[in-house]
CSV table of C-alpha atoms and ligand atoms in Angstrom, one decimal:
chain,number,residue,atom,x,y,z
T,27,UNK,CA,0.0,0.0,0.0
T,28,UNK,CA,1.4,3.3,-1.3
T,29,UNK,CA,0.7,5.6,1.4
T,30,UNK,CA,0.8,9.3,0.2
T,31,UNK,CA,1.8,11.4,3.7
T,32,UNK,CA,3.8,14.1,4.3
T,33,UNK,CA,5.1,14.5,7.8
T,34,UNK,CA,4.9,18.1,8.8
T,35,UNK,CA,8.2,17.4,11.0
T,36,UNK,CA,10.0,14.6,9.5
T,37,UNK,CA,13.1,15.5,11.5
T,38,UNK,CA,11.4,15.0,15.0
T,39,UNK,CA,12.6,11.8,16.7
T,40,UNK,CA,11.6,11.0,20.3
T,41,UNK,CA,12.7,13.7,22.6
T,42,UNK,CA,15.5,13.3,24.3
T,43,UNK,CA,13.8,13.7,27.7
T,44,UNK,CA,12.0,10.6,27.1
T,45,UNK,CA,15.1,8.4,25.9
T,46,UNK,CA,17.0,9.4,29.7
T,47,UNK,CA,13.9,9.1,31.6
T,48,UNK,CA,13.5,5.0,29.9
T,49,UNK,CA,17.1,4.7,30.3
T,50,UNK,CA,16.8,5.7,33.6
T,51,UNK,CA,14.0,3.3,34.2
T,52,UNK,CA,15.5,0.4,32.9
T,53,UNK,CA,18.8,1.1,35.6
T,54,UNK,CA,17.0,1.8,38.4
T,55,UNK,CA,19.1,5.0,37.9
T,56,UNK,CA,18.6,8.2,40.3
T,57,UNK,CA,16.7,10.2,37.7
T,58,UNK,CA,17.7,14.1,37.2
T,59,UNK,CA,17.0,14.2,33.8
T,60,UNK,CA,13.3,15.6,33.0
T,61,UNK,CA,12.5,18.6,35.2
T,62,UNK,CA,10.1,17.8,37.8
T,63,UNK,CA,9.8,17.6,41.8
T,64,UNK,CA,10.0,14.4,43.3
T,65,UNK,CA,8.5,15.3,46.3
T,66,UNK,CA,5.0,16.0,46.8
T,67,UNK,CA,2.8,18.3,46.4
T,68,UNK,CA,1.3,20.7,49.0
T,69,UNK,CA,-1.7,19.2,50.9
T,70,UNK,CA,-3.8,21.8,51.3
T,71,UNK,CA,-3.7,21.9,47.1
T,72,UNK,CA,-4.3,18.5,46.8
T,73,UNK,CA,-7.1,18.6,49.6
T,74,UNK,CA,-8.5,21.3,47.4
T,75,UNK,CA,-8.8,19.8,44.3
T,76,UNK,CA,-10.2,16.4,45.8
T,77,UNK,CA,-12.9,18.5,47.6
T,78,UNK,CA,-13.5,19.9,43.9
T,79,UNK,CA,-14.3,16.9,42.2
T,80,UNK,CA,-16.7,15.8,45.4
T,81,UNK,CA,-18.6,19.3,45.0
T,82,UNK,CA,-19.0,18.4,41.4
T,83,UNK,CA,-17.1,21.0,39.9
T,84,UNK,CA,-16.7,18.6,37.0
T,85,UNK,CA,-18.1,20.0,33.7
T,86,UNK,CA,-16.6,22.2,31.0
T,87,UNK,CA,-14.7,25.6,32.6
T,88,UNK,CA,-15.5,28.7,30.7
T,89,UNK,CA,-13.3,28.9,27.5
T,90,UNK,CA,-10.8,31.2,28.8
T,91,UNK,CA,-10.9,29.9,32.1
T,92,UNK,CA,-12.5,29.7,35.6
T,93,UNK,CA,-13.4,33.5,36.7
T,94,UNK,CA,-11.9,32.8,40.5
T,95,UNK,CA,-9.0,32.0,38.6
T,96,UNK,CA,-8.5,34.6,36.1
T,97,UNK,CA,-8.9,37.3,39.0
T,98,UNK,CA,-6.5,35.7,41.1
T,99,UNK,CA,-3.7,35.5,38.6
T,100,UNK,CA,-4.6,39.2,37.8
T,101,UNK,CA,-3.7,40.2,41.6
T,102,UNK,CA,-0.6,37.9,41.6
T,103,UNK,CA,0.6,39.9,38.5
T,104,UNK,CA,0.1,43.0,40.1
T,105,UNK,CA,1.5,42.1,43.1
T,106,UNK,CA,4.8,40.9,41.2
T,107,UNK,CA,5.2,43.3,38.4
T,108,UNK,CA,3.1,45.8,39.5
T,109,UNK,CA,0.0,45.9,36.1
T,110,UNK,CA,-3.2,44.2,37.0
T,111,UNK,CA,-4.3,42.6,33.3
T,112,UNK,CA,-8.5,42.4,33.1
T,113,UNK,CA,-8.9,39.0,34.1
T,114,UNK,CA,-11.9,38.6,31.2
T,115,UNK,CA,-9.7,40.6,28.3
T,116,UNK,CA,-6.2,39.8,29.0
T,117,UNK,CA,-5.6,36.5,30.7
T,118,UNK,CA,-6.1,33.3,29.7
T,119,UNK,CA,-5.7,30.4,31.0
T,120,UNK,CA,-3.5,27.5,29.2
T,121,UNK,CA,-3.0,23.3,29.3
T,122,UNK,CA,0.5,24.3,30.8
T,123,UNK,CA,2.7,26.5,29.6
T,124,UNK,CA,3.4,24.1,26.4
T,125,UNK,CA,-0.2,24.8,25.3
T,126,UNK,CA,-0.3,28.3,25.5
T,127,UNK,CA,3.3,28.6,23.2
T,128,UNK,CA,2.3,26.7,20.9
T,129,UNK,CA,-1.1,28.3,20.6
T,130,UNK,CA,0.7,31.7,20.5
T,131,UNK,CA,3.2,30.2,18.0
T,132,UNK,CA,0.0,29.6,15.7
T,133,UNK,CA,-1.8,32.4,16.2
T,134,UNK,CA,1.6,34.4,14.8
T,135,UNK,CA,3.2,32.7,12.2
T,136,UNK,CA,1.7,31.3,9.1
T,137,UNK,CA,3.9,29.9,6.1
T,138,UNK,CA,6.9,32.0,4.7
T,139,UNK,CA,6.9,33.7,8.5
T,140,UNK,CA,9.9,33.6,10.4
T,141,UNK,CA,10.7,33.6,14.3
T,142,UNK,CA,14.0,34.5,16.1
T,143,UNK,CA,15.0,31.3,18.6
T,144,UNK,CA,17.7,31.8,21.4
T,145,UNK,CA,19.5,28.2,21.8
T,146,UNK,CA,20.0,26.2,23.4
T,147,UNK,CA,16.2,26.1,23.2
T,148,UNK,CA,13.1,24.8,25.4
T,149,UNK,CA,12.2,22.1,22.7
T,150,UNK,CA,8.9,23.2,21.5
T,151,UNK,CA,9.5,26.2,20.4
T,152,UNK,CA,11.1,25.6,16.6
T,153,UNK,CA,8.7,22.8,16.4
T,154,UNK,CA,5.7,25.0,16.8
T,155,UNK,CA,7.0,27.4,14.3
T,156,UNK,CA,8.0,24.5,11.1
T,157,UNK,CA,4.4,23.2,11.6
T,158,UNK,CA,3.0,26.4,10.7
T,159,UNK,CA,4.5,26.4,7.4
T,160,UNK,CA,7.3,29.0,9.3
T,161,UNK,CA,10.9,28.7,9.8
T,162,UNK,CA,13.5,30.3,12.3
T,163,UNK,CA,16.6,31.7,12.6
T,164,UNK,CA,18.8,30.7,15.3
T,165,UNK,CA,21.0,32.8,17.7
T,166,UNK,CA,23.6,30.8,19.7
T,167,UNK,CA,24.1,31.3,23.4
T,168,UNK,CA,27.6,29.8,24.6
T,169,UNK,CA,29.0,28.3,27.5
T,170,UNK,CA,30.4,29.4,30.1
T,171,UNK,CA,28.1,32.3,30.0
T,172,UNK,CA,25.2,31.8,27.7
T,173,UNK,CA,24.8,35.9,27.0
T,174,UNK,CA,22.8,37.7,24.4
T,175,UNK,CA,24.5,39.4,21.6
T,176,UNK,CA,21.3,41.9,20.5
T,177,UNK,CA,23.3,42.9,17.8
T,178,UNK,CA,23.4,39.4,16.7
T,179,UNK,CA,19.9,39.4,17.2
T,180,UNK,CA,18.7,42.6,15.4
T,181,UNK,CA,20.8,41.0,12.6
T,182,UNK,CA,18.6,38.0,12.5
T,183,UNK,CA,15.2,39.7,12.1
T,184,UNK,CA,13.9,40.8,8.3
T,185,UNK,CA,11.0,41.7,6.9
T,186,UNK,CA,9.7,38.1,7.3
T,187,UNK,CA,10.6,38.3,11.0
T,188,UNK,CA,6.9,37.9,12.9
T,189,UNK,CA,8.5,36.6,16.6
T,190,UNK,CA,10.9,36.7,18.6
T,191,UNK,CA,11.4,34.1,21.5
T,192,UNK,CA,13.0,34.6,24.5
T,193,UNK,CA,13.1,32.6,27.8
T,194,UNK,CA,14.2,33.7,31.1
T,195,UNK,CA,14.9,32.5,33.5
T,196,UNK,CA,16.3,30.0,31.1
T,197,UNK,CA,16.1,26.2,30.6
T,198,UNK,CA,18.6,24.6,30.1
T,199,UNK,CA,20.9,26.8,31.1
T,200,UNK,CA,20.0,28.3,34.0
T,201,UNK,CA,21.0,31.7,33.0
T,202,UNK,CA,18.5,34.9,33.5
T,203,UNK,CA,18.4,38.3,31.5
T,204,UNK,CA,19.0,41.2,33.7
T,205,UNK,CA,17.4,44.9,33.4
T,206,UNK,CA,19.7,45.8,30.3
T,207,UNK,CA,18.7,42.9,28.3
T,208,UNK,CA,15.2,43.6,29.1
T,209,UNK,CA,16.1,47.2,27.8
T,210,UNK,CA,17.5,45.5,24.6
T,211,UNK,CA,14.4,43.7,24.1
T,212,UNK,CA,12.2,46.9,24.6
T,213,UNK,CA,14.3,48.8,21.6
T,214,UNK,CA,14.4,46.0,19.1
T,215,UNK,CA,10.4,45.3,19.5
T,216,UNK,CA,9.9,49.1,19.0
T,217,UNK,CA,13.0,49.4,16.3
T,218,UNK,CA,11.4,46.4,14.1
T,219,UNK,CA,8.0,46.1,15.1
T,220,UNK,CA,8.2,42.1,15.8
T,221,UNK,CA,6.1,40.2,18.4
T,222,UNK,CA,7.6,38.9,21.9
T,223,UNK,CA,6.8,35.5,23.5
T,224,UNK,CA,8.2,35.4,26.7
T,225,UNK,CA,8.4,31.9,28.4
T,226,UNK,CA,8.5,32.9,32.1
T,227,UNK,CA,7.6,29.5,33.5
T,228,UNK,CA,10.9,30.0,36.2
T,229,UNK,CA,9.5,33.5,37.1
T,230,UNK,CA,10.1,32.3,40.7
T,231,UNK,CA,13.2,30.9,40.8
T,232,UNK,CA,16.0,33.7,40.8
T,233,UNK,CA,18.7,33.0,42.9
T,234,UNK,CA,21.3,35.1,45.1
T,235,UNK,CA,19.2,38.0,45.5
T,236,UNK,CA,18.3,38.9,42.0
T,237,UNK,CA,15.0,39.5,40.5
T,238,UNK,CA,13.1,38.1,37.9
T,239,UNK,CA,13.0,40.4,35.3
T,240,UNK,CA,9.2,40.1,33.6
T,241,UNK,CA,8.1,41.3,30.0
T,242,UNK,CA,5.0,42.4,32.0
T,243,UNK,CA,6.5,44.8,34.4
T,244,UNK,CA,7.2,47.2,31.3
T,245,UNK,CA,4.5,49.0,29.8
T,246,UNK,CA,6.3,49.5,26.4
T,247,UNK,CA,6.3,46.0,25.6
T,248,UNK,CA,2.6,45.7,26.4
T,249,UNK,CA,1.5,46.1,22.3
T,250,UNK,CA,3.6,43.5,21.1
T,251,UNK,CA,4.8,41.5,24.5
T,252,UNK,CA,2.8,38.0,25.3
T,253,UNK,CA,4.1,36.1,28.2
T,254,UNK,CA,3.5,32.8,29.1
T,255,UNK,CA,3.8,30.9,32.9
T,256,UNK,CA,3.2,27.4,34.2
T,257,UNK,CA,1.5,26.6,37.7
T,258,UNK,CA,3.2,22.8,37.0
T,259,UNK,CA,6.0,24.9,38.0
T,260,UNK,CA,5.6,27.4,40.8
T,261,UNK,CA,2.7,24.7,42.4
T,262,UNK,CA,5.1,21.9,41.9
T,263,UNK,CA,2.5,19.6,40.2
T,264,UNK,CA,3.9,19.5,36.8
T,265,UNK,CA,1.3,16.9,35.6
T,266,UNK,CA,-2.1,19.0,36.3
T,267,UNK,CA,-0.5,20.9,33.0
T,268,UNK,CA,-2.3,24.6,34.3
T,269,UNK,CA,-0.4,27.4,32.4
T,270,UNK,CA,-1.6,30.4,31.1
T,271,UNK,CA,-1.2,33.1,28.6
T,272,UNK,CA,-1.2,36.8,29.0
T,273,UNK,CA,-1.1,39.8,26.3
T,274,UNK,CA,-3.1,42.7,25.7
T,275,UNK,CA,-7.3,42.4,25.2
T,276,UNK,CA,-6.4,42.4,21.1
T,277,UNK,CA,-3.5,39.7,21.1
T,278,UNK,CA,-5.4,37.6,23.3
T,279,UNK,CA,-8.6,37.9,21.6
T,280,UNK,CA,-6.4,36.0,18.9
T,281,UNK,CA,-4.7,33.6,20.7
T,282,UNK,CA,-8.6,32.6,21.9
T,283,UNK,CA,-9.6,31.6,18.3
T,284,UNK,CA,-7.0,29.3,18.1
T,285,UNK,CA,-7.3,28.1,21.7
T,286,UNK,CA,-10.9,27.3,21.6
T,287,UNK,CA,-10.7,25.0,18.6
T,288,UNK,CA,-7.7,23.3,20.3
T,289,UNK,CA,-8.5,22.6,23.7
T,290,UNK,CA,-11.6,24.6,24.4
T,291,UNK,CA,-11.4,24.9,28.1
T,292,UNK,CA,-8.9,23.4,31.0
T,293,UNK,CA,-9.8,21.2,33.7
T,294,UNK,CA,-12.1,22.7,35.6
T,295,UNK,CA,-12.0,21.1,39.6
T,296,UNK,CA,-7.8,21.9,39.2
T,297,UNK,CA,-8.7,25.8,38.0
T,298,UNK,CA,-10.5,26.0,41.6
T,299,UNK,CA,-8.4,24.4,43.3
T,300,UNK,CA,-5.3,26.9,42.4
T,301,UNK,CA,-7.6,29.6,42.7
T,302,UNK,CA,-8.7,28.9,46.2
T,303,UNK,CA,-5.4,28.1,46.8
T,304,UNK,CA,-4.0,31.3,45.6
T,305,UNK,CA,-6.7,33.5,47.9
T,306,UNK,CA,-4.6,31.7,50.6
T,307,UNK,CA,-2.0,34.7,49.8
T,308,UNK,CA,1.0,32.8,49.0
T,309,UNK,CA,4.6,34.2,49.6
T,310,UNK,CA,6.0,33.5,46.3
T,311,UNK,CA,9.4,34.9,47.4
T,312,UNK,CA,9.8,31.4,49.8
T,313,UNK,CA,10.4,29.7,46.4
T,314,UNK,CA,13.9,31.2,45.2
T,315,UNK,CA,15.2,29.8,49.1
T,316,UNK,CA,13.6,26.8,48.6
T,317,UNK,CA,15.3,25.7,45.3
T,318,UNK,CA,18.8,27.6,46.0
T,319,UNK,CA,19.2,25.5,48.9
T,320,UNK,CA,18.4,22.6,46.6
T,321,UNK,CA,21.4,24.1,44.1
T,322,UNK,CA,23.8,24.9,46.7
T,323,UNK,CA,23.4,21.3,48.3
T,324,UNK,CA,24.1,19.9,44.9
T,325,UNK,CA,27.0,22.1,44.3
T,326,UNK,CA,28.5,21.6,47.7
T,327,UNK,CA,28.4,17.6,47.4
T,328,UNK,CA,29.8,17.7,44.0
T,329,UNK,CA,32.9,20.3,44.9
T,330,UNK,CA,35.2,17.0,45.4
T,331,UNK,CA,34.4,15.7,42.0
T,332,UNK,CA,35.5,16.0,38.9
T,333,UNK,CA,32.2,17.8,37.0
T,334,UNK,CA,32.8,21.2,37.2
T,335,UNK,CA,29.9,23.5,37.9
T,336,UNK,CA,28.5,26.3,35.9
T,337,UNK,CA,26.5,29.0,37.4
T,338,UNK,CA,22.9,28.5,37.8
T,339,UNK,CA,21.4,31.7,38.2
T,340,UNK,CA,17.6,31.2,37.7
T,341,UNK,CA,15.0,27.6,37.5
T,342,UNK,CA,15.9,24.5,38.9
T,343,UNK,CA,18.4,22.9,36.3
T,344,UNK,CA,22.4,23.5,36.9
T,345,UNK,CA,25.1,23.0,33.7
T,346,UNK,CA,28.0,20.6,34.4
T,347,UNK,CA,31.3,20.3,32.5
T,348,UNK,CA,32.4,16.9,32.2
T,349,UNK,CA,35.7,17.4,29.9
T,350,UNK,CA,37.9,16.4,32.9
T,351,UNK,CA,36.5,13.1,32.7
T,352,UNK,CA,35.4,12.2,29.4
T,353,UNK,CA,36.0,12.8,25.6
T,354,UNK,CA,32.8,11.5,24.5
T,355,UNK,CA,30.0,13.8,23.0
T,356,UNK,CA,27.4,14.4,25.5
T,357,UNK,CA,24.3,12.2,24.2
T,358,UNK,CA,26.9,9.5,24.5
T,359,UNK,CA,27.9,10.5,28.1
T,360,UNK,CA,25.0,11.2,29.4
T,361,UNK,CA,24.2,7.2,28.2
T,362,UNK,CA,27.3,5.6,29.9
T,363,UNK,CA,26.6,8.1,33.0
T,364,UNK,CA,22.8,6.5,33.4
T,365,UNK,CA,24.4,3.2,32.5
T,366,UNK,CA,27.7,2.9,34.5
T,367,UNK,CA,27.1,5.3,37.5
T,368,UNK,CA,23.1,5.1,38.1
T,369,UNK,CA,22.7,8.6,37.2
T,370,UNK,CA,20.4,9.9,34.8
T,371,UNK,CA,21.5,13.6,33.5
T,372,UNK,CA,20.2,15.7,29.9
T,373,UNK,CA,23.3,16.3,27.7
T,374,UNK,CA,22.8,19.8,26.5
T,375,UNK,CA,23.4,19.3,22.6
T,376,UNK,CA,20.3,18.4,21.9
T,377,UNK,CA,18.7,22.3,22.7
T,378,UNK,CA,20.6,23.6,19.8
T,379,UNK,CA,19.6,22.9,16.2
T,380,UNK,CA,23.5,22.7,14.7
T,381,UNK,CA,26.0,20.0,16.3
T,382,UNK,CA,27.2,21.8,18.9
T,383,UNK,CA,29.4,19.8,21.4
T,384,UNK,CA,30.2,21.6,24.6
T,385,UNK,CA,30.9,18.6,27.1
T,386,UNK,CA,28.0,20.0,29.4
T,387,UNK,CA,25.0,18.0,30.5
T,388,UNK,CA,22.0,19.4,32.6
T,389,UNK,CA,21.0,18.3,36.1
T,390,UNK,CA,17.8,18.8,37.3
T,391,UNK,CA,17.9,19.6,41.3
T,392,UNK,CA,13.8,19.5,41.6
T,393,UNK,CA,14.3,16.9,43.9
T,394,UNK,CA,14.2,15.5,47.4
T,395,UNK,CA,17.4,16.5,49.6
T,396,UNK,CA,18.2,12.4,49.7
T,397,UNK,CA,17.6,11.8,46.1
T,398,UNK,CA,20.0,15.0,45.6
T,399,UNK,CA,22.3,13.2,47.9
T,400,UNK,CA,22.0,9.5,46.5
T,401,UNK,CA,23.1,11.3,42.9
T,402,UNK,CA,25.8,12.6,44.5
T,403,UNK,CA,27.4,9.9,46.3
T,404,UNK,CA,27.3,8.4,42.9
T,405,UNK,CA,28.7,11.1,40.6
T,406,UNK,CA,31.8,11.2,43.0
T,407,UNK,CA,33.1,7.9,42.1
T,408,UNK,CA,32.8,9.2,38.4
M,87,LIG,C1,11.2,26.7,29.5
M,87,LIG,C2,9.9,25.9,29.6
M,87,LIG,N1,8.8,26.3,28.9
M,87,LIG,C3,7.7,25.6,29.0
M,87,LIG,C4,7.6,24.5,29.7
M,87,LIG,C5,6.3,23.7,29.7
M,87,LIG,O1,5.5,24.0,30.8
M,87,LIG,P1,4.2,23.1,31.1
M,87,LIG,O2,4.6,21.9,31.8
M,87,LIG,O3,3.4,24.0,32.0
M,87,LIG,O4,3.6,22.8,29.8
M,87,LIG,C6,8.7,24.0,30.3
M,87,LIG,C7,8.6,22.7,31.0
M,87,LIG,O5,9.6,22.1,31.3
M,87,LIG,C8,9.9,24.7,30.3
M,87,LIG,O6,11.0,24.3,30.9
């Protein structure tokens, strides 16, 4: 049987993340590969949702989301970057944060479109744009740093440009843009007149004292700025898949079109939940201590060996360099680590499009203080 199919992305294999998570399965290795907590989730949250479902909260949720919800995301926003968006006009809420890019991706490019990537990249991203019919244009971040060049940047964007992506704080890397980047971003928006997506799923988790620096906190990106966030992240309880997307009343109004032909509306009990969770007044700030101890433990116990750190300034992943003990490109390492040593790591080439070998692989430090400690133990004899 001739089949006559065209795959819209025929270079798409499984993603890595799923390879070291099965490798790690199959050696009972100590995984630190995907990024998500090990530890559970807040009672009172869970307790919440459960007493959700009992109250039969269990039909469609309004397309754009729960109104409880909406409202108290507005007043979080507020409270951290100091604009209220209408909860019915300018938030929306998303099936994670994966969701809401790659309805925003839609909703922006259509074929012969291009969008500006920083890699190493979140995965999803490039994807998104190719199965519009778009294509992007890459910009390279490199270790030991992983900076912007903005001139580099301004270079890549034409008259086809529709988007530029940027995330921070940024996974994989663990790098975060500062106040001058931001100011960077503000000029080339208003020099060239493309779109921002700004994946701020680590909004949180800023280390040492910094701040996040948000997209929504300045009022000159708010005509072309859309920013995206995941509760999977901040709630640790990255399998509800609660994210949401905000923009101004016209941009959002877009992204709607597209959103209520592809999911329609998000679970409804786990939109409660968070928002009666959220009128609980959460003190957001605990988060940053709560993963940096989580770093610095992970740091400290690996000082003796010989995977030398990089610095993690923002979301719960840290870069390692593992020249001093091995030649072999990083897919390959990462295999012989799960393999050999029971550890399950992400090697870092696989965020960037060209074959870029940097001897780095990713550790995830979501994770229980002994489950930090069992990887360690392990990594030492490496
Ligand atoms: C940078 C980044 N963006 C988006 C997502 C997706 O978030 P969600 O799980 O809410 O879909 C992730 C998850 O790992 C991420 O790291």
């Amino acid at each position: 049987m001739s089949i006559n199919f065209e795959s819209k992305l025929p270079n798409t294999a499984t993603t890595i993340f799923t390879v070291m998570s099965a490798l790690a399965n199959e050696h009972q290795a100590v995984n630190l590969s995907q990024g998500f907590p090990d530890y559970p989730a807040d009672a009172v949250l869970k307790d919440l949702v459960c007493q959700f479902i009992k109250e039969d909260y269990n039909q469609y949720a309004p397309m754009a989301g729960v109104p409880a919800l909406l409202s108290q995301i507005s007043k979080k926003i507020e409270h951290s970057y100091g604009w209220a968006p209408d909860p019915a006009k300018e938030i929306t809420i998303a099936t994670g944060a994966s969701q809401a890019i790659c309805s925003a991706i839609s909703m922006m490019i259509g074929p012969g479109d291009e969008a500006v990537i920083i890699e190493p990249a979140y995965d999803s991203y490039a994807p998104a744009v190719i199965m519009n019919g778009g294509k992007t244009r890459v910009f390279e971040m490199l270790a030991p740093d992983f900076k912007v060049d903005w001139q580099a940047i301004r270079k890549l964007i034409n008259n086809k440009t529709k988007l530029l992506i940027i995330n921070n704080p940024h996974n994989p890397t663990g790098s975060i843009l500062d106040e001058n980047d931001l100011d960077e971003v503000e000029n080339i928006v208003h020099e060239t007149g493309v779109y921002l997506l700004s994946d701020e799923v680590y909004e949180h988790l800023v280390f040492d004292g910094r701040e996040h620096q948000s997209i929504l906190a300045r009022p000159g990106l708010k005509e072309r700025g859309m920013a995206v966030f995941s509760f999977g992240k901040s709630l640790h309880a990255t399998g509800w898949k609660i994210g949401y997307f905000i923009a101004n009343p016209f941009l959002s109004a877009e992204f709607r079109k597209i959103h209520q032909f592809t999911v329609f509306s998000v679970n409804t009990p786990a939109q409660h939940a968070i928002a009666a969770y959220l009128e609980g007044n959460i003190d957001w700030s605990k988060l940053s201590g709560f993963f940096q101890k989580k770093r610095d433990l992970l740091q400290a116990g690996l000082e003796q060996s010989r995977f030398i750190p990089l610095n993690s300034a923002g979301t719960y992943f840290q870069l390692y360099d593992y020249s001093g003990i091995s030649d072999l490109p990083d897919q390959e390492f990462a295999k012989w680590l799960t393999r050999a040593f029971g550890v399950a790591t992400i090697p870092l080439s696989p965020f960037y499009t060209s074959d870029l070998d940097q001897k780095l692989v990713r550790i995830c430090f979501a994770k229980k203080e002994e489950t930090i400690q069992r990887a360690v133990e392990r990594l030492l004899m490496v």
